Short mmCIF file of C-alpha atoms and ligand atoms in Angstrom, two decimals:
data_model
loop_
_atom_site.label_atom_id
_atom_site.label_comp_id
_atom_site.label_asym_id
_atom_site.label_seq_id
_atom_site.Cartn_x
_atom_site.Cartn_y
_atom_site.Cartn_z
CA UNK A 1 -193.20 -28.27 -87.98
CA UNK A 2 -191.05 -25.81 -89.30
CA UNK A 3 -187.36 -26.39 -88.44
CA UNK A 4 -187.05 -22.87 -87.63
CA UNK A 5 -189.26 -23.27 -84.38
CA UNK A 6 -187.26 -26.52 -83.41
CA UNK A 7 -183.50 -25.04 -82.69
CA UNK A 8 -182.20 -22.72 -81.60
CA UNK A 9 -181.58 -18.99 -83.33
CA UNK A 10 -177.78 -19.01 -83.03
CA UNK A 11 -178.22 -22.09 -85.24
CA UNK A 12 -180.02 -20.53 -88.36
CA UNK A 13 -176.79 -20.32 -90.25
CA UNK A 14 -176.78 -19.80 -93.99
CA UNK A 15 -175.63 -23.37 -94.54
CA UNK A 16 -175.72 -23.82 -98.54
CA UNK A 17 -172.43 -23.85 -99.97
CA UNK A 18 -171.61 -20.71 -102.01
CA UNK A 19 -170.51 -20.02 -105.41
CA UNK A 20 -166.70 -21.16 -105.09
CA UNK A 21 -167.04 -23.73 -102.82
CA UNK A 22 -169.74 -25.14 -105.21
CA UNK A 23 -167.11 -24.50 -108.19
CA UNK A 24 -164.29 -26.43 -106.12
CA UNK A 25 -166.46 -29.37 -105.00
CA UNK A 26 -167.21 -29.68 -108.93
CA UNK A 27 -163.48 -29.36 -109.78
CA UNK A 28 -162.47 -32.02 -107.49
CA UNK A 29 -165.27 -34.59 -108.37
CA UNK A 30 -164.22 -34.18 -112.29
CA UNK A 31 -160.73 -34.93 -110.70
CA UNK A 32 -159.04 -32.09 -112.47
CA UNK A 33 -155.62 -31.10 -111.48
CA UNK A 34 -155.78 -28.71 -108.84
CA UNK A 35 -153.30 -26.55 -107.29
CA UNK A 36 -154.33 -25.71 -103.86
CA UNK A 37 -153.12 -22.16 -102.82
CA UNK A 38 -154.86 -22.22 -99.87
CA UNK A 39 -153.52 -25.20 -97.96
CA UNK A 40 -152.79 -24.50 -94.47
CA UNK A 41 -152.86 -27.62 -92.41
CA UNK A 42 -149.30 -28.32 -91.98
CA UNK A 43 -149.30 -31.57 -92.23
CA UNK A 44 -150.19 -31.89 -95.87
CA UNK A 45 -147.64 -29.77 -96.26
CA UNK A 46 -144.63 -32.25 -96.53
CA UNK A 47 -142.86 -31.16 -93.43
CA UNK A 48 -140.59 -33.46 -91.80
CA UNK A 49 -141.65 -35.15 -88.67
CA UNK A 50 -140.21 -37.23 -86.34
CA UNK A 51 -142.99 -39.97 -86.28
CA UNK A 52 -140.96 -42.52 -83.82
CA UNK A 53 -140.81 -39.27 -81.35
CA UNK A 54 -144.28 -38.54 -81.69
CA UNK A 55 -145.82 -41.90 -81.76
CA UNK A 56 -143.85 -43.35 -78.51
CA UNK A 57 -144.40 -39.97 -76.82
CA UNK A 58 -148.42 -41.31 -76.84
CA UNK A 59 -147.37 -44.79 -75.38
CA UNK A 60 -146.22 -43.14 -71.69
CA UNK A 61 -147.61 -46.18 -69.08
CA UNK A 62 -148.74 -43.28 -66.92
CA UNK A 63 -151.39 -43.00 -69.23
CA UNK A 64 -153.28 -45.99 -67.82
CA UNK A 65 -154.62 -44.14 -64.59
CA UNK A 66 -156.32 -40.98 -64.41
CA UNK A 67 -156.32 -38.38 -61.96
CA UNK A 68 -158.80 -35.70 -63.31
CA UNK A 69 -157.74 -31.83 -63.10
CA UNK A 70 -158.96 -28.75 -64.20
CA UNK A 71 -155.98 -27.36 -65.48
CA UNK A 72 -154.25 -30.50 -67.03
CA UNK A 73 -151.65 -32.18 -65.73
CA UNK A 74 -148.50 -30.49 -64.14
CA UNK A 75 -146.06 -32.02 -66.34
CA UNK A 76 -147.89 -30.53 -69.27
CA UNK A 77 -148.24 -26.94 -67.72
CA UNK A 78 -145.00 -26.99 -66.46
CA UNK A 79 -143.45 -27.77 -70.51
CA UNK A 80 -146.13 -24.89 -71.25
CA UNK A 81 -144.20 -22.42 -68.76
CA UNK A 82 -140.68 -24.01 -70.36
CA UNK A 83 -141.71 -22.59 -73.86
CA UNK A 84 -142.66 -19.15 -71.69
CA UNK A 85 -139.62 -19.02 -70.05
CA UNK A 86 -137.31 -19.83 -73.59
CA UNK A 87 -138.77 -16.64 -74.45
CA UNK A 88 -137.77 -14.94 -71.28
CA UNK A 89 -141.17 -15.20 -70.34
CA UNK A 90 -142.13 -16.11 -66.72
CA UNK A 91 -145.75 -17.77 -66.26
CA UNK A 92 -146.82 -19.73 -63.45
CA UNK A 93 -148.15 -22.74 -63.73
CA UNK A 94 -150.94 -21.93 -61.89
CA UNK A 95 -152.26 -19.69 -64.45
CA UNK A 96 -152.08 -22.28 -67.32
CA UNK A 97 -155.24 -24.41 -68.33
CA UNK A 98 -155.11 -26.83 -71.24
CA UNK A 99 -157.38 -27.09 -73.66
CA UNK A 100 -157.90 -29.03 -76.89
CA UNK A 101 -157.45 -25.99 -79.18
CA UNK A 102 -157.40 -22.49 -79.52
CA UNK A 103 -161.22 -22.11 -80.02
CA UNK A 104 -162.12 -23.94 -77.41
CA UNK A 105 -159.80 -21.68 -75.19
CA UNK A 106 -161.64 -18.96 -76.74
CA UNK A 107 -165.11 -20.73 -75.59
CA UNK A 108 -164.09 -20.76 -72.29
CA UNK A 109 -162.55 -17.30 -72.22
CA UNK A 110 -166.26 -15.77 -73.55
CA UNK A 111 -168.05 -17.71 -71.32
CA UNK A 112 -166.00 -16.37 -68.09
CA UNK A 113 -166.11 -13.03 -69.65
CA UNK A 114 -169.28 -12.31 -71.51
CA UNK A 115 -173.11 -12.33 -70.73
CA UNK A 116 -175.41 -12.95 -73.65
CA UNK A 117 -175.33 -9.80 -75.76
CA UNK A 118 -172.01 -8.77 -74.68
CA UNK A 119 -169.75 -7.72 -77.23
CA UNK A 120 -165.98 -8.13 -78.24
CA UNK A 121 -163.97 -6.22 -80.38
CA UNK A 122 -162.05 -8.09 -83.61
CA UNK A 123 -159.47 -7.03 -85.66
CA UNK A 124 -160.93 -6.30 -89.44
CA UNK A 125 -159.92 -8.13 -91.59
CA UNK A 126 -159.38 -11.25 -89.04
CA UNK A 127 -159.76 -15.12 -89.09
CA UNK A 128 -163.40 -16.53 -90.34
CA UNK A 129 -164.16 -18.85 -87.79
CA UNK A 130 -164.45 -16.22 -85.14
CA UNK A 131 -168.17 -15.73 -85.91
CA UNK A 132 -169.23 -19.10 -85.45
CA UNK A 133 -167.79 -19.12 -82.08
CA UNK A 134 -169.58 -15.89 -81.24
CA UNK A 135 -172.53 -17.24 -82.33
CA UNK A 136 -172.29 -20.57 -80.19
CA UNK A 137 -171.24 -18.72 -76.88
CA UNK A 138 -174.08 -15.97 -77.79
CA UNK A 139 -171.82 -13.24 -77.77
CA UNK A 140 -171.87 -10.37 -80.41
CA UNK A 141 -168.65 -9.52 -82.26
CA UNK A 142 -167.92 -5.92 -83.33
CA UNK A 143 -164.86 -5.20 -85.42
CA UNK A 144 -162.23 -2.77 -85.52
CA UNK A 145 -160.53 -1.70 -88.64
CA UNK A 146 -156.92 -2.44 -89.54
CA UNK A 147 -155.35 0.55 -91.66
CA UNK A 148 -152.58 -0.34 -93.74
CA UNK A 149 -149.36 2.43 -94.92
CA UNK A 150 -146.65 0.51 -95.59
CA UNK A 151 -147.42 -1.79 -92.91
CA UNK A 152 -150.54 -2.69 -90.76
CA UNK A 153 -151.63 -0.92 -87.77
CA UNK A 154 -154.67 -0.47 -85.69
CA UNK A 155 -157.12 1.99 -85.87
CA UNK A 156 -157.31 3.38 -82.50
CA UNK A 157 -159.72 5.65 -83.36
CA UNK A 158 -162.48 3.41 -84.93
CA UNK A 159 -161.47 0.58 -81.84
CA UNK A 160 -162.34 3.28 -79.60
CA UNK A 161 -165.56 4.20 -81.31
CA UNK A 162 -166.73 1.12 -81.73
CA UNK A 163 -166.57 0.42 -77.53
CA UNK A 164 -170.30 0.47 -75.68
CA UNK A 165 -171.34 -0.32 -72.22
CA UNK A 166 -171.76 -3.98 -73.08
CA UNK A 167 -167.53 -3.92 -74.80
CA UNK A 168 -166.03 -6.93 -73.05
CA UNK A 169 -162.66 -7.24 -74.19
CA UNK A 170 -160.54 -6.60 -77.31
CA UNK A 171 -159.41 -9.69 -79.23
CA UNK A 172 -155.60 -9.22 -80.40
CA UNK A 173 -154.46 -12.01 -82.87
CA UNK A 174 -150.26 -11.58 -82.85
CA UNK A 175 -149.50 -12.04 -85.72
CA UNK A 176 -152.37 -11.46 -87.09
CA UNK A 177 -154.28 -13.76 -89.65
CA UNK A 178 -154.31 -13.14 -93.15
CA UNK A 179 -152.48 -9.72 -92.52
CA UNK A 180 -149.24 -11.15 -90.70
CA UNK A 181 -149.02 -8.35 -88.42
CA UNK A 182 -147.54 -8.28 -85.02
CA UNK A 183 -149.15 -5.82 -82.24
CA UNK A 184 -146.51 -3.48 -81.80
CA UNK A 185 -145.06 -1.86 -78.14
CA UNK A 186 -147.11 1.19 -78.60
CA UNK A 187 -150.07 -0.58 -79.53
CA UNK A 188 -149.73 -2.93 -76.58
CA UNK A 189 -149.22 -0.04 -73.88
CA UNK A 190 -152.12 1.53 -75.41
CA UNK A 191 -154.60 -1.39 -75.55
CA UNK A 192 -153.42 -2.13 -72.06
CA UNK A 193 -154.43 1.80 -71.12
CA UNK A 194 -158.28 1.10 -73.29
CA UNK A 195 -158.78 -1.97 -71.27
CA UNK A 196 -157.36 -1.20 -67.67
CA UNK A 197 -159.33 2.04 -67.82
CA UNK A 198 -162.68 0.20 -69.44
CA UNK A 199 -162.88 -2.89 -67.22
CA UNK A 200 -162.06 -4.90 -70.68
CA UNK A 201 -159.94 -7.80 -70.72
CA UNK A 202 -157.52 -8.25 -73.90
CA UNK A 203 -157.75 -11.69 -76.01
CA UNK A 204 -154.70 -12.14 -77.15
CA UNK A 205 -154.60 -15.11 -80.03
CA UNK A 206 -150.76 -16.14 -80.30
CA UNK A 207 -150.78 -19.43 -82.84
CA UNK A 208 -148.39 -17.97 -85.37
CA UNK A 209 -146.27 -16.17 -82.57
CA UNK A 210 -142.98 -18.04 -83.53
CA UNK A 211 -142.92 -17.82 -87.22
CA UNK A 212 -141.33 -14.38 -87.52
CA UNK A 213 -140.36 -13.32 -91.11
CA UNK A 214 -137.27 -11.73 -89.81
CA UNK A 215 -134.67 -12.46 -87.48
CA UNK A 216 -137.06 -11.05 -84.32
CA UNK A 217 -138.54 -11.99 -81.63
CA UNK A 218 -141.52 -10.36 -80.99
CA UNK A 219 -142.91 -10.08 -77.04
CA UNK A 220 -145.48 -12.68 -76.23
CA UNK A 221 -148.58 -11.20 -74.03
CA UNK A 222 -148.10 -13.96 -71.48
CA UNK A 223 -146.34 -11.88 -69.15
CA UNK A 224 -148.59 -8.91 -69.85
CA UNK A 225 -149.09 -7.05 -66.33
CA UNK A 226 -150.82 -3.97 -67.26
CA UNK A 227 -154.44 -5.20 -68.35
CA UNK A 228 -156.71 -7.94 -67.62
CA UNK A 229 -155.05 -10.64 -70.40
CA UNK A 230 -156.18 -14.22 -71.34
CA UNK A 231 -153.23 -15.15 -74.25
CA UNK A 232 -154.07 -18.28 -75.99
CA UNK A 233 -152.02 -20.40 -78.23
CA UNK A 234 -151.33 -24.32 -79.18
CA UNK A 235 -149.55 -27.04 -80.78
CA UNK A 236 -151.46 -27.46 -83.86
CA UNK A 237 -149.23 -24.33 -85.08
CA UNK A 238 -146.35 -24.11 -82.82
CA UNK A 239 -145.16 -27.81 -83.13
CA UNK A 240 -147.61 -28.76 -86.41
CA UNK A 241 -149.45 -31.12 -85.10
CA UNK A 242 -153.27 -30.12 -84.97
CA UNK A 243 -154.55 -33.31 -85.30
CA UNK A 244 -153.42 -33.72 -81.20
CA UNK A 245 -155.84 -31.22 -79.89
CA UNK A 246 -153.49 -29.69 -77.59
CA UNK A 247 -153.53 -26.11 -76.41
CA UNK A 248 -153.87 -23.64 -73.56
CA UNK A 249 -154.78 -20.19 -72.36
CA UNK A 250 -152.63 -18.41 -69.78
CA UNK A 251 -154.71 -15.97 -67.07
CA UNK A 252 -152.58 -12.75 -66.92
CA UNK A 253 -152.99 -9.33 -65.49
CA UNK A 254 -153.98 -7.45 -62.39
CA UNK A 255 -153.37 -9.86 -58.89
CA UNK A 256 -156.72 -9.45 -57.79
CA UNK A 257 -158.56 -9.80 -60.91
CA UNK A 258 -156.10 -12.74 -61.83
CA UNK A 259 -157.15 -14.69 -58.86
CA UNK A 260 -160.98 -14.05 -59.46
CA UNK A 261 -160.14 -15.26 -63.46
CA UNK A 262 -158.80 -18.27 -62.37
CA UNK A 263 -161.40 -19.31 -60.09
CA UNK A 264 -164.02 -19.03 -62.54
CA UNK A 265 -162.56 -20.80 -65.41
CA UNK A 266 -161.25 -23.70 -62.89
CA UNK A 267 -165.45 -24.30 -62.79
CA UNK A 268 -165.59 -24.60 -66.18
CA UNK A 269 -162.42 -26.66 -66.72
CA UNK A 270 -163.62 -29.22 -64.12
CA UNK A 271 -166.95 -28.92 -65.71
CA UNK A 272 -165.31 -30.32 -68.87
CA UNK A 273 -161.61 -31.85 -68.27
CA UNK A 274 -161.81 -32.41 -71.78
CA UNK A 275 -157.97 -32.76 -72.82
CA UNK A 276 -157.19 -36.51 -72.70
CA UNK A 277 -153.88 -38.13 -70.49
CA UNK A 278 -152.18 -39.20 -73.32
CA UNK A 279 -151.67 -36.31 -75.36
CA UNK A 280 -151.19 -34.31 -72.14
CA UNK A 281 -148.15 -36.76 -70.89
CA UNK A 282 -146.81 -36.15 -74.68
CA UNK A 283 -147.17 -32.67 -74.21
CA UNK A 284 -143.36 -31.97 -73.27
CA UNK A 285 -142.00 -34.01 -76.20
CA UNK A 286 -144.40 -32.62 -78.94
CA UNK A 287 -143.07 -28.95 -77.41
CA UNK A 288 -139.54 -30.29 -77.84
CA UNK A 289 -140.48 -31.18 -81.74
CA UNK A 290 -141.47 -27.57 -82.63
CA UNK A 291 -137.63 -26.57 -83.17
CA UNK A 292 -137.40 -28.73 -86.04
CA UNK A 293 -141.11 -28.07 -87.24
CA UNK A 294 -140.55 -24.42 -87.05
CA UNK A 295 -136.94 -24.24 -88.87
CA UNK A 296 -138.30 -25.85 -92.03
CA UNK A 297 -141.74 -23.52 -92.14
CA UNK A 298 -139.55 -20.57 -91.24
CA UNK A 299 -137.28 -21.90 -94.32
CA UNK A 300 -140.21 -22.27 -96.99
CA UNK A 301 -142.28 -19.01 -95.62
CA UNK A 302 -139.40 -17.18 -97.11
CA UNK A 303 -138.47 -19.22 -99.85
CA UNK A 304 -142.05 -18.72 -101.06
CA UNK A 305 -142.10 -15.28 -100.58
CA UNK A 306 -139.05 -14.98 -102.60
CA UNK A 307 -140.26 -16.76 -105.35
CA UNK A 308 -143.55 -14.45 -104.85
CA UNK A 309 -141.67 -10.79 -105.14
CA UNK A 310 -139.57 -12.20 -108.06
CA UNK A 311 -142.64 -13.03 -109.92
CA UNK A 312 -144.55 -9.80 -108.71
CA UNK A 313 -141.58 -7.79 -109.96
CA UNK A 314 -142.11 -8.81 -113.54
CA UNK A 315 -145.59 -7.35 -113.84
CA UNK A 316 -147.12 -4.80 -112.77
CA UNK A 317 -151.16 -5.25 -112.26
CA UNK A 318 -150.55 -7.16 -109.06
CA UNK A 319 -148.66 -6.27 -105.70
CA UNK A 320 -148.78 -7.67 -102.33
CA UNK A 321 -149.00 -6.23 -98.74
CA UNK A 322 -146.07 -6.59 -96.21
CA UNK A 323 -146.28 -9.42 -93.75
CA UNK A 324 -144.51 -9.96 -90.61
CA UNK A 325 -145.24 -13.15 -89.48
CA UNK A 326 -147.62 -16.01 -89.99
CA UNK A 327 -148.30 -18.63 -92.98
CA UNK A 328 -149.65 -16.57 -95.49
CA UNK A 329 -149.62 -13.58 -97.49
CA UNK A 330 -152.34 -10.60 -98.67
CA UNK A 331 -152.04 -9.66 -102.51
CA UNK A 332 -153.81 -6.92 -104.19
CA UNK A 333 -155.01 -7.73 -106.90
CA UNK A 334 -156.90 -5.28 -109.84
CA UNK A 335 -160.85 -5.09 -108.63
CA UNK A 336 -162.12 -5.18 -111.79
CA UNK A 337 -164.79 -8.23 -110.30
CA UNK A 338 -165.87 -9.53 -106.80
CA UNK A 339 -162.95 -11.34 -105.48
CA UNK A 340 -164.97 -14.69 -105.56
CA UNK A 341 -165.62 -14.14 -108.95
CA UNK A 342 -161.76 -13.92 -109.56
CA UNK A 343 -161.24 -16.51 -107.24
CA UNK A 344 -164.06 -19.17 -109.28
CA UNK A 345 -162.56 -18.03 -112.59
CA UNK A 346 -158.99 -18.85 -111.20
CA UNK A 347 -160.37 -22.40 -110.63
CA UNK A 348 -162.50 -23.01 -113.83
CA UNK A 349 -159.31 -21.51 -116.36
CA UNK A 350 -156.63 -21.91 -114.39
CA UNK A 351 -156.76 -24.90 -111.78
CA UNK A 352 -155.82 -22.64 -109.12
CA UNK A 353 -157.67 -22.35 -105.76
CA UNK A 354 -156.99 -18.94 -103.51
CA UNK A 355 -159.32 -17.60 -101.10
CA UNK A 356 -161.26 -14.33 -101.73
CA UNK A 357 -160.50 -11.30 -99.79
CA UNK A 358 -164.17 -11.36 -98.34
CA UNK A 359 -163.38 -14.75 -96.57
CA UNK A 360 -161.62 -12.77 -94.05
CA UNK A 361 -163.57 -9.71 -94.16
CA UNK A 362 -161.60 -7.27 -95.86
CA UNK A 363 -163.31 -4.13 -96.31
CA UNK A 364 -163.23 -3.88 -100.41
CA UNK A 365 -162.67 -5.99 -103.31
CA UNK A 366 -159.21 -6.47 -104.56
CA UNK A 367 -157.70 -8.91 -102.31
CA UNK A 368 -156.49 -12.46 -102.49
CA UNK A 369 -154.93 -14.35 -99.82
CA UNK A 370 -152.36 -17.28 -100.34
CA UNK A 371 -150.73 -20.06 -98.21
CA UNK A 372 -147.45 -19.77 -97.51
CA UNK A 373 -146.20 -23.34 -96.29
CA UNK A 374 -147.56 -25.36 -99.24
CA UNK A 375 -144.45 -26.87 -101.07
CA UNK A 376 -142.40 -24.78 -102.93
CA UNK A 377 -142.93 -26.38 -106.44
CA UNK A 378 -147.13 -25.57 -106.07
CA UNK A 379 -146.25 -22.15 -105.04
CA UNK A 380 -144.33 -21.13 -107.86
CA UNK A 381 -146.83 -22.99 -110.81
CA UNK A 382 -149.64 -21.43 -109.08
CA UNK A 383 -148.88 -18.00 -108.19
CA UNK A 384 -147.44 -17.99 -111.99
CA UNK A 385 -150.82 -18.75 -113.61
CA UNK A 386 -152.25 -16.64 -110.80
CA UNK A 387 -150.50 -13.62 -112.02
CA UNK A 388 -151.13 -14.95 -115.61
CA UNK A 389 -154.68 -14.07 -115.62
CA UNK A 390 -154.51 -10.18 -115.41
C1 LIG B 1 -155.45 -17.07 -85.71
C2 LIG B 1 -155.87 -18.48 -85.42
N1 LIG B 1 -156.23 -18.82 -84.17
C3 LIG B 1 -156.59 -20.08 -83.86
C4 LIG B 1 -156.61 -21.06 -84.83
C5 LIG B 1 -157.07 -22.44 -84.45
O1 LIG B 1 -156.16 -23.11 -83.71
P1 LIG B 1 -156.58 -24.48 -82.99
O2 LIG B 1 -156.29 -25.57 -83.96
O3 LIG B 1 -155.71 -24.54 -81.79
O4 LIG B 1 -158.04 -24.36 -82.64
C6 LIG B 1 -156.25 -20.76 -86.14
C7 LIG B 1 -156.28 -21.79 -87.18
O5 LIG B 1 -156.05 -21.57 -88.34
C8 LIG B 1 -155.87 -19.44 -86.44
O6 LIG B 1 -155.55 -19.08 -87.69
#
């Protein structure tokens, strides 16, 4: 039988590897050198942890009984709320549920939101693994486009446009990943007018929220009154640790459609309970670790993209696009081939892996996109024979 009758549509991915990640598996087998531009699991990075802090912080005694809720336990939400109110931020804990990441807050946020078919809007260009969580909770993603002059903004016009009958919610990710851009005021009292008027919910995706390029502090959409708001966000960027699938969503908005929010997703957080005690009671303490973590990224974010406008200045084919916040950065690079071409022939002459514009659905050719927490030494050697090949 054919294995097309046997599962499911939403699993007929494409599932063979493509050209570059063919190239890269080949690179790596030959074991030749490789400098990885596109690391962005932080802790491969070198970072500095305190390992006695985080190891005895999973030891807590309390861990031995269980005493199952939907939310997570109070301690944690409460430590959730702390980081809230640090940023002036006030969020009950009733509103908080844990998760153990980001997409699986997002799961939970389509499935009390969306009926099969329904759609969501997402910023273009945006974060790849949005479609395969579309595709698992059956919902359809549309995309609106990101214009960039100087800086990045939203197309309000083309979000607009793009809203049917069937439009959900808007998904916000602040900053934004690859672009770096935060949602600004006027965007935010606008999106809040879209969606109050609309019935829509906002999405708002806030992993990179404390890694500010400059001195700022931009507004979080936790305490966001003036539209229905789910605002999700974690430890696996915030403190560095994503191997302790820890992370929450916050229900925000309207009283009355607040209330209904929460009822729903407490059914499908009891239906789960998926976060385990021990990383929940270690919660607090892997919050408290996040000032160190975030000083040193902080640090080597801008060292890097020091190192990166020196070097740009001293050609001229090559230029990159302002960024905000976040842990990477958008150049533009001449489109003289497809960006995985580039991206393959970066490998093969130069041992140097990027990722291609089209991995994060830019709307031409002639982008590259770059990590900007790997160590400082693989930065400079590989944005140097980057920049070498044009
Ligand atoms: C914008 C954005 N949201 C969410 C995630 C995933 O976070 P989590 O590890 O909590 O699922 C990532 C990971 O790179 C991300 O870039």
């Amino acid at each position: 039988m054919s294995a097309q009758f046997m599962f499911a549509k939403r699993t007929n991915w494409n599932l063979a590897p493509n050209q570059l990640s063919e190239a890269l598996a080949a690179h790596r087998t030959a074991g030749k050198p490789l400098l990885d531009l596109t690391v962005s699991n932080p802790t491969e990075c070198g970072f500095e942890y305190d390992r006695s802090a985080i190891l005895n912080a999973l030891s807590n005694p309390a861990a031995l009984s269980y005493e199952p809720n939907p939310r997570g336990l109070e301690s944690a939400r409460r430590a959730v709320a702390g980081y809230y109110a640090e940023r002036k931020n006030e969020v009950s804990i009733e509103d908080i549920f844990l998760t153990t990441s980001t997409s699986e807050a997002y799961s939970y946020v389509f499935r009390t939101l969306c009926d099969p078919g329904d759609e969501l809007l997402i910023p273009s260009p945006s974060y790849p693994l949005f479609d395969f969580l579309a595709d698992i909770q059956d919902v359809k993603l549309v995309r609106y486009p990101l214009l960039y002059d100087r800086g990045w903004q939203i197309d309000f016009h083309a979000l607009e446009q793009a809203i049917t009958p069937r439009t959900r919610g808007v998904i916000v990710v602040h900053p934004n990943n690859p672009t770096g851009h935060f949602a600004k005021q006027a965007e935010i009292a606008r999106l809040n007018s879209i969606c109050s008027a609309r019935e829509m919910a906002i999405i708002a995706d806030e992993v990179f929220l404390d890694f500010p390029i400059e001195e700022n502090r931009p507004a979080s959409f936790a305490a966001n009154r003036g539209a229905p708001t789910f605002t999700l966000s974690g430890l696996s960027k915030i403190s560095g640790l994503p191997q302790m699938k820890a992370a929450w969503l916050i229900v925000g908005g309207p009283q009355q459609w607040k209330g209904e929010a929460v009822a729903r997703l407490e059914v499908i957080a009891d239906t789960y309970l998926s976060v385990n005690v021990p990383v929940q009671l270690a919660i607090p303490r892997f919050l408290e670790q996040r000032h160190d973590f975030q000083k040193q990224v902080i640090s080597r974010v801008r060292r890097n993209l020091a190192e990166l406008d020196r070097q740009l200045a001293e050609q001229k084919a090559c230029a990159r696009r302002a960024v905000e916040g976040g842990w990477c950065v958008v150049l533009r690079v001449p489109a003289t081939r497809s960006d995985e071409d580039l991206a393959i022939e970066l490998l093969t002459t130069r041992g140097v892996s990027v990722h291609p514009g089209h991995f994060y659905q830019f709307p031409a050719e002639g982008y590259l996109v770059v990590s900007l927490i790997i160590s400082q030494q693989t930065f400079a050697e590989g944005t140097s024979r980057l920049l070498s090949i044009f």
